[in-house]
Amino acid sequence: MKKRAYIQMHGDVDGVGFRFLVKQKAQSLGLKGSCKQTDDKLIVIDIEGDTNRLEEFLEYIQKGVSPLSHTNAFRIEFFDELKGYTTMESDIV
């Protein structure tokens, strides 16, 4: 079964390699979507794929993506409908 997660991250997520590491992890799990930073330094991740792999990705996010990041918080929404992403994109790499 596949699902989509919409994640908003804030805190210490700017300039610590966060988007690069998110993209790498998502690609290694075969997940598709996007990871972008908004003008107010919020990181938005819209990601979809196999439910088990999505759960593994969320565990990675919850543990703290970058060792350079000291604090971060997130909000996650889940959706059954997929957007049909074909790649994992980031606005940094």
Coordinates of N, CA, C and O in Angstrom, one line a residue:
M1 N 0.8 -1.2 0.0 CA 0.0 0.0 0.0 C 0.9 1.3 0.0 O 1.9 1.3 0.6
K2 N 0.4 2.3 -0.7 CA 1.2 3.5 -0.8 C 0.4 4.7 -0.1 O -0.8 4.7 -0.1
K3 N 1.2 5.6 0.4 CA 0.7 6.8 1.1 C 1.5 8.0 0.7 O 2.7 7.8 0.3
R4 N 1.0 9.1 1.1 CA 1.8 10.4 0.9 C 1.8 11.1 2.3 O 0.8 11.1 3.0
A5 N 3.0 11.7 2.6 CA 3.1 12.4 3.8 C 3.6 13.9 3.4 O 4.4 14.0 2.6
Y6 N 2.9 14.8 4.1 CA 3.3 16.2 3.9 C 3.9 16.7 5.3 O 3.2 16.6 6.3
I7 N 5.2 17.0 5.2 CA 5.9 17.3 6.5 C 6.4 18.7 6.4 O 7.0 19.2 5.5
Q8 N 6.2 19.5 7.5 CA 6.7 20.8 7.7 C 7.7 20.8 8.9 O 7.3 20.4 10.0
M9 N 9.0 21.1 8.6 CA 10.0 21.1 9.6 C 10.4 22.5 9.8 O 10.5 23.3 8.9
H10 N 10.7 22.8 11.1 CA 11.2 24.1 11.5 C 12.2 23.9 12.6 O 12.3 22.9 13.2
G11 N 12.9 25.0 12.9 CA 14.0 24.9 13.9 C 15.3 25.1 13.3 O 15.5 25.9 12.3
D12 N 16.3 24.3 13.7 CA 17.6 24.3 13.2 C 17.8 23.5 11.9 O 18.4 22.4 11.9
V13 N 17.2 23.9 10.8 CA 17.2 23.1 9.6 C 17.8 23.9 8.4 O 17.8 23.4 7.3
D14 N 18.3 25.1 8.7 CA 18.9 25.9 7.6 C 20.4 25.9 7.7 O 21.0 26.1 8.7
G15 N 21.0 25.5 6.6 CA 22.5 25.6 6.5 C 23.2 24.4 7.2 O 24.4 24.5 7.5
V16 N 22.4 23.3 7.4 CA 23.0 22.1 8.1 C 23.0 20.9 7.2 O 23.2 19.8 7.7
G17 N 22.7 21.0 5.9 CA 22.7 19.9 5.0 C 21.4 19.1 5.0 O 21.3 18.0 4.5
F18 N 20.4 19.7 5.6 CA 19.1 19.0 5.9 C 18.5 18.5 4.6 O 18.2 17.3 4.4
R19 N 18.3 19.4 3.6 CA 17.6 19.0 2.3 C 18.4 18.0 1.6 O 17.8 17.0 1.0
F20 N 19.7 18.1 1.6 CA 20.6 17.2 0.9 C 20.4 15.8 1.5 O 20.2 14.8 0.8
L21 N 20.5 15.7 2.8 CA 20.3 14.4 3.5 C 18.9 13.8 3.4 O 18.8 12.6 3.2
V22 N 17.9 14.6 3.4 CA 16.5 14.2 3.2 C 16.4 13.5 1.8 O 15.9 12.5 1.6
K23 N 16.9 14.2 0.8 CA 16.9 13.7 -0.6 C 17.6 12.4 -0.7 O 17.1 11.4 -1.3
Q24 N 18.8 12.3 -0.1 CA 19.6 11.0 -0.2 C 18.8 9.9 0.5 O 18.7 8.8 -0.1
K25 N 18.2 10.1 1.6 CA 17.5 9.0 2.4 C 16.3 8.6 1.6 O 16.0 7.4 1.4
A26 N 15.5 9.6 1.1 CA 14.3 9.3 0.3 C 14.7 8.4 -0.9 O 14.0 7.4 -1.2
Q27 N 15.7 8.8 -1.6 CA 16.1 8.1 -2.8 C 16.6 6.7 -2.5 O 16.3 5.7 -3.2
S28 N 17.3 6.5 -1.4 CA 17.8 5.2 -1.0 C 16.6 4.3 -0.6 O 16.7 3.0 -0.7
L29 N 15.5 4.9 -0.2 CA 14.3 4.1 0.1 C 13.3 3.9 -1.1 O 12.2 3.3 -0.9
G30 N 13.6 4.6 -2.2 CA 12.7 4.5 -3.3 C 11.5 5.4 -3.2 O 10.5 5.2 -3.9
L31 N 11.6 6.4 -2.4 CA 10.4 7.3 -2.2 C 10.6 8.5 -3.2 O 11.7 8.8 -3.6
K32 N 9.5 9.1 -3.6 CA 9.4 10.2 -4.5 C 8.7 11.4 -3.9 O 7.9 11.2 -3.1
G33 N 9.1 12.6 -4.4 CA 8.5 13.8 -3.9 C 9.3 15.0 -4.0 O 10.1 15.1 -5.0
S34 N 9.2 15.9 -3.1 CA 10.0 17.1 -3.1 C 10.4 17.6 -1.7 O 9.7 17.3 -0.7
C35 N 11.5 18.3 -1.6 CA 11.9 18.9 -0.3 C 12.4 20.3 -0.7 O 13.4 20.4 -1.4
K36 N 11.8 21.3 -0.1 CA 12.1 22.7 -0.4 C 12.0 23.5 0.8 O 11.3 23.2 1.8
Q37 N 12.8 24.6 0.8 CA 12.8 25.6 1.9 C 11.9 26.8 1.5 O 12.1 27.3 0.3
T38 N 11.1 27.2 2.4 CA 10.2 28.4 2.1 C 11.0 29.7 2.4 O 12.1 29.6 3.0
D39 N 10.4 30.8 2.1 CA 11.1 32.1 2.4 C 11.3 32.3 3.9 O 12.2 33.0 4.3
D40 N 10.4 31.7 4.7 CA 10.6 31.9 6.1 C 11.3 30.8 6.8 O 11.2 30.5 8.0
K41 N 12.2 30.1 6.0 CA 13.1 29.1 6.5 C 12.5 27.8 7.0 O 13.0 27.1 7.8
L42 N 11.3 27.6 6.6 CA 10.6 26.3 6.9 C 10.9 25.3 5.8 O 11.0 25.7 4.6
I43 N 11.2 24.1 6.2 CA 11.4 23.0 5.2 C 10.1 22.3 5.0 O 9.5 21.8 5.9
V44 N 9.7 22.1 3.7 CA 8.5 21.4 3.4 C 8.9 20.2 2.6 O 9.5 20.3 1.5
I45 N 8.4 19.0 3.1 CA 8.7 17.8 2.4 C 7.3 17.1 2.0 O 6.5 16.9 2.9
D46 N 7.1 16.9 0.7 CA 5.9 16.2 0.2 C 6.5 14.9 -0.4 O 7.1 15.0 -1.4
I47 N 6.2 13.8 0.2 CA 6.8 12.5 -0.1 C 5.8 11.4 -0.2 O 4.9 11.4 0.7
E48 N 6.0 10.5 -1.1 CA 5.1 9.4 -1.2 C 5.8 8.1 -1.6 O 6.9 8.1 -2.1
G49 N 5.1 7.0 -1.3 CA 5.7 5.7 -1.6 C 5.1 4.6 -0.7 O 4.1 4.8 0.0
D50 N 5.7 3.5 -0.7 CA 5.3 2.3 0.0 C 5.2 2.7 1.5 O 6.1 3.3 2.1
T51 N 4.2 2.3 2.2 CA 3.9 2.6 3.6 C 5.1 2.2 4.5 O 5.5 3.0 5.3
N52 N 5.6 1.1 4.3 CA 6.7 0.6 5.2 C 8.0 1.5 5.0 O 8.6 1.8 6.0
R53 N 8.3 1.8 3.8 CA 9.4 2.7 3.5 C 9.2 4.1 4.0 O 10.1 4.8 4.5
L54 N 8.0 4.6 3.9 CA 7.6 5.9 4.3 C 7.8 6.0 5.9 O 8.3 6.9 6.4
E55 N 7.4 4.9 6.6 CA 7.5 4.9 8.0 C 9.0 4.9 8.4 O 9.4 5.6 9.3
E56 N 9.9 4.2 7.6 CA 11.3 4.2 7.9 C 11.9 5.6 7.7 O 12.7 6.1 8.4
F57 N 11.4 6.3 6.6 CA 11.8 7.7 6.4 C 11.4 8.6 7.5 O 12.2 9.4 8.0
L58 N 10.2 8.4 8.0 CA 9.7 9.3 9.1 C 10.5 9.0 10.4 O 10.8 9.9 11.2
E59 N 10.9 7.8 10.7 CA 11.8 7.5 11.8 C 13.1 8.2 11.7 O 13.6 8.8 12.6
Y60 N 13.6 8.2 10.5 CA 14.9 9.0 10.2 C 14.7 10.5 10.5 O 15.6 11.1 11.1
I61 N 13.6 11.0 10.1 CA 13.3 12.4 10.3 C 13.2 12.7 11.8 O 13.7 13.7 12.3
Q62 N 12.5 11.8 12.5 CA 12.3 12.0 13.9 C 13.6 11.9 14.8 O 13.7 12.6 15.8
K63 N 14.5 11.1 14.3 CA 15.8 10.9 15.0 C 16.7 12.1 14.9 O 17.6 12.3 15.6
G64 N 16.4 12.9 13.8 CA 17.3 14.1 13.6 C 18.2 13.8 12.4 O 19.0 12.9 12.4
V65 N 17.9 14.5 11.3 CA 18.6 14.2 10.0 C 20.1 14.6 10.0 O 20.9 13.8 9.6
S66 N 20.4 15.7 10.5 CA 21.8 16.2 10.4 C 22.4 16.3 11.8 O 21.8 16.8 12.7
P67 N 23.7 15.8 11.9 CA 24.3 16.0 13.2 C 24.6 17.5 13.6 O 24.9 17.8 14.7
L68 N 24.6 18.3 12.6 CA 24.8 19.8 12.8 C 23.5 20.5 13.3 O 23.6 21.6 13.7
S69 N 22.4 19.8 13.2 CA 21.1 20.4 13.6 C 20.9 20.0 15.1 O 20.9 18.8 15.5
H70 N 20.6 21.0 15.9 CA 20.4 20.7 17.3 C 19.0 20.7 17.8 O 18.6 19.9 18.6
T71 N 18.1 21.5 17.2 CA 16.7 21.4 17.5 C 15.9 21.5 16.2 O 16.2 22.3 15.3
N72 N 14.9 20.7 16.2 CA 13.9 20.9 15.1 C 12.6 20.3 15.6 O 12.5 19.4 16.4
A73 N 11.5 20.7 14.9 CA 10.2 20.2 15.2 C 9.5 20.0 13.9 O 9.9 20.6 12.9
F74 N 8.5 19.2 13.9 CA 7.8 19.0 12.6 C 6.3 18.7 12.8 O 5.9 18.4 13.9
R75 N 5.6 18.9 11.7 CA 4.2 18.6 11.7 C 4.0 17.7 10.5 O 4.5 17.9 9.4
I76 N 3.3 16.6 10.6 CA 3.1 15.6 9.5 C 1.6 15.4 9.3 O 0.8 15.2 10.2
E77 N 1.2 15.4 8.0 CA -0.1 15.0 7.6 C 0.0 13.9 6.6 O 0.9 13.9 5.8
F78 N -0.9 12.9 6.7 CA -0.9 11.8 5.8 C -2.1 11.8 4.9 O -3.2 12.3 5.2
F79 N -1.9 11.4 3.7 CA -2.9 11.3 2.6 C -2.9 10.0 1.9 O -1.9 9.4 1.7
D80 N -4.1 9.5 1.6 CA -4.2 8.3 0.8 C -4.0 8.6 -0.7 O -3.5 7.8 -1.4
E81 N -4.4 9.8 -1.2 CA -4.2 10.1 -2.6 C -2.8 10.5 -2.8 O -2.2 11.3 -2.1
L82 N -2.2 10.0 -3.9 CA -0.9 10.3 -4.3 C -0.8 11.4 -5.4 O -1.8 11.6 -6.1
K83 N 0.3 12.1 -5.5 CA 0.4 13.1 -6.5 C 1.1 12.5 -7.8 O 1.2 13.2 -8.8
G84 N 1.7 11.4 -7.7 CA 2.3 10.7 -8.8 C 3.7 11.2 -9.1 O 4.1 11.3 -10.3
Y85 N 4.5 11.6 -8.1 CA 5.8 12.0 -8.3 C 6.6 10.9 -9.0 O 6.4 9.8 -8.7
T86 N 7.6 11.3 -9.8 CA 8.4 10.4 -10.5 C 9.9 10.4 -10.0 O 10.6 9.5 -10.3
T87 N 10.3 11.4 -9.3 CA 11.6 11.5 -8.7 C 11.5 12.2 -7.4 O 10.5 12.6 -6.9
M88 N 12.7 12.2 -6.7 CA 12.8 12.9 -5.4 C 13.6 14.2 -5.8 O 14.7 14.1 -6.2
E89 N 12.9 15.3 -5.6 CA 13.5 16.6 -6.0 C 13.8 17.5 -4.7 O 13.1 17.3 -3.7
S90 N 14.8 18.3 -4.8 CA 15.2 19.2 -3.8 C 15.6 20.5 -4.4 O 16.1 20.6 -5.5
D91 N 15.3 21.6 -3.8 CA 15.7 22.9 -4.3 C 17.2 23.3 -4.1 O 17.7 24.3 -4.4
I92 N 17.9 22.3 -3.5 CA 19.3 22.6 -3.2 C 20.3 21.7 -4.0 O 21.4 22.2 -4.4
V93 N 19.9 20.5 -4.4 CA 20.8 19.7 -5.2 C 20.0 19.1 -6.4 O 18.9 18.6 -6.2

